[in-house]
CSV table of C-alpha atoms in Angstrom, one decimal:
chain,number,residue,atom,x,y,z
A,459,MET,CA,0.2,169.5,9.8
A,460,ASN,CA,-1.9,167.4,12.1
A,461,LEU,CA,-1.2,166.8,15.8
A,462,GLY,CA,0.7,163.5,15.2
A,463,GLU,CA,3.0,165.1,12.7
A,464,LYS,CA,3.7,168.0,15.1
A,465,LEU,CA,4.5,165.6,17.9
A,466,ILE,CA,7.0,163.9,15.6
A,467,GLU,CA,8.7,167.2,14.9
A,468,ILE,CA,8.9,167.9,18.6
A,469,ARG,CA,10.6,164.5,19.1
A,470,LYS,CA,13.0,165.2,16.3
A,471,SER,CA,14.1,168.4,18.1
A,472,VAL,CA,15.3,166.5,21.2
A,473,PRO,CA,17.4,163.5,20.1
A,474,TYR,CA,19.3,163.3,23.4
A,475,LEU,CA,19.6,164.8,26.9
A,476,LYS,CA,22.7,164.8,29.0
A,477,LYS,CA,22.4,164.1,32.7
A,478,GLU,CA,23.5,167.3,34.3
A,479,ASN,CA,22.1,167.3,37.8
A,480,THR,CA,23.6,165.2,40.6
A,481,GLY,CA,22.1,163.8,43.8
A,482,ASN,CA,22.7,160.8,46.0
A,483,GLN,CA,25.9,160.2,44.1
A,484,TYR,CA,24.3,159.6,40.7
A,485,ALA,CA,23.6,161.9,37.7
A,486,TYR,CA,20.1,162.5,36.5
A,487,VAL,CA,18.1,164.7,34.1
A,488,GLY,CA,16.1,167.4,36.0
A,489,SER,CA,12.5,168.2,35.4
A,490,SER,CA,13.2,171.7,34.3
A,491,GLN,CA,15.8,170.4,31.8
A,492,VAL,CA,13.3,168.1,30.2
A,493,LEU,CA,10.6,170.8,30.0
A,494,ALA,CA,13.0,173.3,28.6
A,495,SER,CA,14.1,170.9,25.9
A,496,VAL,CA,10.6,170.6,24.4
A,497,LYS,CA,8.9,173.9,25.3
A,498,SER,CA,10.2,176.1,22.5
A,499,LYS,CA,9.2,173.6,19.8
A,500,MET,CA,5.8,173.1,21.5
A,501,ASP,CA,5.3,176.9,21.4
A,502,GLU,CA,6.4,177.1,17.8
A,503,LEU,CA,3.9,174.4,16.7
A,504,LYS,CA,1.2,175.5,19.1
A,505,VAL,CA,0.9,172.2,20.9
A,506,LEU,CA,-0.4,172.0,24.5
A,507,LEU,CA,-0.1,169.2,27.1
A,508,VAL,CA,-3.1,169.1,29.5
A,509,PRO,CA,-2.6,166.8,32.6
A,510,GLU,CA,-5.6,165.5,34.3
A,511,VAL,CA,-5.7,163.6,37.6
A,512,ARG,CA,-8.4,161.0,37.4
A,513,ASP,CA,-7.7,159.4,40.8
A,514,ALA,CA,-5.3,159.7,43.7
A,515,LYS,CA,-4.2,157.5,46.5
A,516,VAL,CA,-2.1,158.4,49.6
A,517,SER,CA,-0.7,155.8,52.0
A,518,GLU,CA,1.4,156.4,55.2
A,519,LYS,CA,4.3,154.5,56.7
A,520,THR,CA,5.4,155.1,60.2
A,521,GLU,CA,9.0,154.3,61.2
A,522,THR,CA,10.1,154.4,64.8
A,523,LYS,CA,13.8,155.2,65.4
A,524,LYS,CA,16.1,153.9,68.2
A,525,ASP,CA,15.7,157.1,70.2
A,526,GLY,CA,11.9,156.6,70.3
A,527,LYS,CA,11.2,159.3,67.7
A,528,PHE,CA,9.2,158.4,64.7
A,529,THR,CA,8.8,159.7,61.1
A,530,ILE,CA,5.8,159.4,58.8
A,531,THR,CA,6.4,158.9,55.1
A,532,TYR,CA,3.6,159.8,52.7
A,533,PHE,CA,3.4,157.9,49.4
A,534,THR,CA,1.2,159.6,46.9
A,535,GLU,CA,0.0,157.9,43.7
A,536,LEU,CA,-1.7,159.7,40.9
A,537,PHE,CA,-3.7,158.0,38.1
A,538,MET,CA,-3.6,160.5,35.3
A,539,THR,CA,-4.5,161.2,31.7
A,540,MET,CA,-2.0,163.3,29.7
A,541,THR,CA,-3.7,164.9,26.7
A,542,TRP,CA,-1.9,166.4,23.8
A,543,LEU,CA,-3.9,169.2,22.2
A,544,ASP,CA,-3.4,171.1,18.9
A,545,ALA,CA,-4.2,174.8,19.7
A,546,GLU,CA,-4.9,175.4,16.0
A,547,ASN,CA,-7.4,172.6,15.9
A,548,THR,CA,-8.8,171.8,19.4
A,549,THR,CA,-10.6,168.7,18.1
A,550,ASP,CA,-7.3,167.1,17.3
A,551,LYS,CA,-6.1,165.6,20.5
A,552,ILE,CA,-4.3,162.5,21.8
A,553,SER,CA,-4.9,161.2,25.3
A,554,VAL,CA,-2.5,158.8,27.1
A,555,PRO,CA,-3.2,157.1,30.5
A,556,TRP,CA,-0.3,157.8,32.9
A,557,TYR,CA,0.8,157.0,36.4
A,558,ALA,CA,2.9,159.1,38.8
A,559,GLN,CA,4.1,158.8,42.3
A,560,GLY,CA,5.7,161.0,44.9
A,561,VAL,CA,7.3,160.4,48.4
A,562,ASP,CA,7.3,163.1,51.0
A,563,ILE,CA,7.9,163.2,54.8
A,564,ALA,CA,6.0,166.4,55.5
A,565,GLY,CA,3.0,165.3,53.5
A,566,GLU,CA,1.9,168.4,51.8
A,567,LYS,CA,4.4,168.1,48.9
A,568,GLY,CA,3.5,164.6,47.9
A,569,VAL,CA,1.1,165.6,45.1
A,570,GLY,CA,3.4,168.3,43.8
A,571,LYS,CA,6.3,165.8,43.6
A,572,ALA,CA,4.1,163.2,41.9
A,573,LEU,CA,3.0,165.8,39.3
A,574,THR,CA,6.6,166.9,38.6
A,575,TYR,CA,7.8,163.3,38.4
A,576,GLY,CA,4.9,162.3,36.2
A,577,GLU,CA,5.3,165.1,33.7
A,578,LYS,CA,9.1,164.6,33.5
A,579,TYR,CA,8.9,160.9,32.8
A,580,PHE,CA,5.9,161.2,30.5
A,581,MET,CA,8.0,163.6,28.3
A,582,LEU,CA,11.0,161.3,28.3
A,583,LYS,CA,9.1,158.1,27.5
A,584,PHE,CA,6.6,159.6,25.1
A,585,PHE,CA,9.3,161.2,22.9
A,586,ASN,CA,11.7,158.3,23.4
A,587,ILE,CA,14.4,160.7,24.6
A,588,PRO,CA,17.6,158.8,25.6
A,589,THR,CA,19.5,160.1,28.7
A,590,ASP,CA,23.1,159.3,29.3
A,591,LYS,CA,25.8,161.0,31.3
A,592,ASP,CA,28.0,161.2,28.2
A,593,ASP,CA,27.6,162.6,24.7
A,594,PRO,CA,25.4,160.8,22.1
A,595,ASP,CA,28.4,159.2,20.3
A,596,ALA,CA,29.7,157.9,23.6
A,597,PHE,CA,26.1,156.7,24.4
A,598,GLN,CA,26.1,154.6,21.3
A,599,LEU,CA,29.6,153.4,21.8
A,600,LYS,CA,29.1,152.5,25.4
A,601,HIS,CA,26.1,150.4,24.7
A,602,SER,CA,27.9,148.6,21.8
A,603,ASP,CA,30.7,147.8,24.2
A,604,LYS,CA,28.3,146.4,26.8
A,605,ILE,CA,26.8,144.1,24.2
A,606,GLU,CA,30.2,142.9,23.1
A,607,GLU,CA,31.3,142.5,26.7
A,608,ARG,CA,28.2,140.5,27.5
A,609,GLU,CA,28.9,138.1,24.6
A,610,ILE,CA,32.5,137.6,25.9
A,611,ASP,CA,31.2,136.8,29.4
A,612,ILE,CA,28.7,134.3,28.0
A,613,ASP,CA,31.5,132.5,26.2
A,614,LYS,CA,33.5,132.3,29.4
A,615,ILE,CA,30.5,130.9,31.2
A,616,PHE,CA,30.0,128.4,28.4
A,617,ASP,CA,33.6,127.2,28.7
A,618,GLU,CA,33.4,127.0,32.5
A,619,ILE,CA,30.4,124.8,32.3
A,620,SER,CA,31.9,122.6,29.6
A,621,ASP,CA,35.1,122.1,31.6
A,622,ALA,CA,33.1,121.3,34.8
A,623,PHE,CA,31.2,118.6,32.9
A,624,VAL,CA,34.3,117.1,31.2
A,625,LYS,CA,36.3,117.1,34.4
A,626,SER,CA,33.7,115.5,36.6
A,627,ILE,CA,35.2,112.4,38.0
A,628,SER,CA,32.0,110.7,39.2
A,629,ILE,CA,28.3,110.6,38.3
A,630,VAL,CA,27.4,112.3,41.6
A,631,GLN,CA,29.8,115.1,40.8
A,632,LEU,CA,28.5,115.4,37.3
A,633,ASN,CA,24.9,115.6,38.4
A,634,GLY,CA,25.9,118.2,41.0
A,635,ASN,CA,27.5,120.3,38.3
A,636,GLY,CA,24.4,119.9,36.2
A,637,SER,CA,22.2,121.2,39.1
A,638,LYS,CA,24.7,124.0,39.8
A,639,TYR,CA,24.7,125.4,36.2
A,640,LYS,CA,21.2,124.6,35.1
A,641,ASN,CA,20.0,128.2,35.8
A,642,SER,CA,22.7,129.4,33.4
A,643,PHE,CA,21.3,127.5,30.4
A,644,PRO,CA,18.8,130.2,29.4
A,645,LEU,CA,21.8,132.6,28.8
A,646,PHE,CA,22.8,130.5,25.7
A,647,ASP,CA,21.3,130.2,22.3
A,648,GLU,CA,19.8,126.8,21.2
A,649,GLU,CA,23.0,125.6,19.6
A,650,LYS,CA,25.1,126.2,22.7
A,651,GLN,CA,22.5,124.5,24.9
A,652,LYS,CA,22.5,121.4,22.7
A,653,LYS,CA,26.3,121.3,22.9
A,654,LEU,CA,26.3,121.5,26.7
A,655,LYS,CA,23.6,118.7,26.8
A,656,ASN,CA,25.7,116.6,24.5
A,657,ILE,CA,28.9,117.1,26.6
A,658,PHE,CA,26.9,116.2,29.7
A,659,SER,CA,25.4,113.0,28.1
A,660,LEU,CA,28.8,111.9,26.7
A,661,ARG,CA,30.5,112.3,30.1
A,662,MET,CA,27.6,110.5,31.8
A,663,ASN,CA,28.0,107.6,29.5
A,664,ASP,CA,31.7,107.4,30.1
A,665,LEU,CA,31.3,107.4,33.8
A,666,MET,CA,28.6,104.8,33.7
A,667,GLU,CA,30.8,102.5,31.6
A,668,GLN,CA,33.6,103.0,34.1
A,669,GLY,CA,31.3,102.3,36.9
A,670,VAL,CA,32.2,105.4,38.8
A,671,ASP,CA,29.2,106.3,40.9
A,672,LYS,CA,30.8,108.4,43.7
């Protein structure tokens, strides 16, 4: 089994992670949770992940409060290379450029936070691990519901625009509605866009024949 095949096996072993930690009123997947999910399979297949910091950048931002005191926030950026290595065949490796960042007030923890952040999100993104606060079935169902809900909303918007065009009582009002809703046109497919344009044109012709300018 080569390195690529081993990485696929690792990905298969973690189809989903539930958000268990909470902070700032939202749920999230912790770094230790992500690492624990892949570590046993990595050990079993003798796969190593070697992080390398190629470059680093630290910037400061000073904020003065109303009481005259100030705080300094340190923003650390790491430009990294994450290398997968097959311990059974060290010539078999896969290197991936990666970027990480960390924010800290004290300053000395910025690099550590960036490394932790970088490793966690590298694992999640490399292995395409979905993270949702519910179980996998609910994850699929919720996303299907969102798609259906979005389609319903788009239909409502389409009807709203159509009604606005048809009910325009003057050319000025019709042009105003055209400007008002023009940014919504990209929401629709080509067929719906043509229908709206036809409705607009027909109403414009009617108003011009009636001589209603204002």
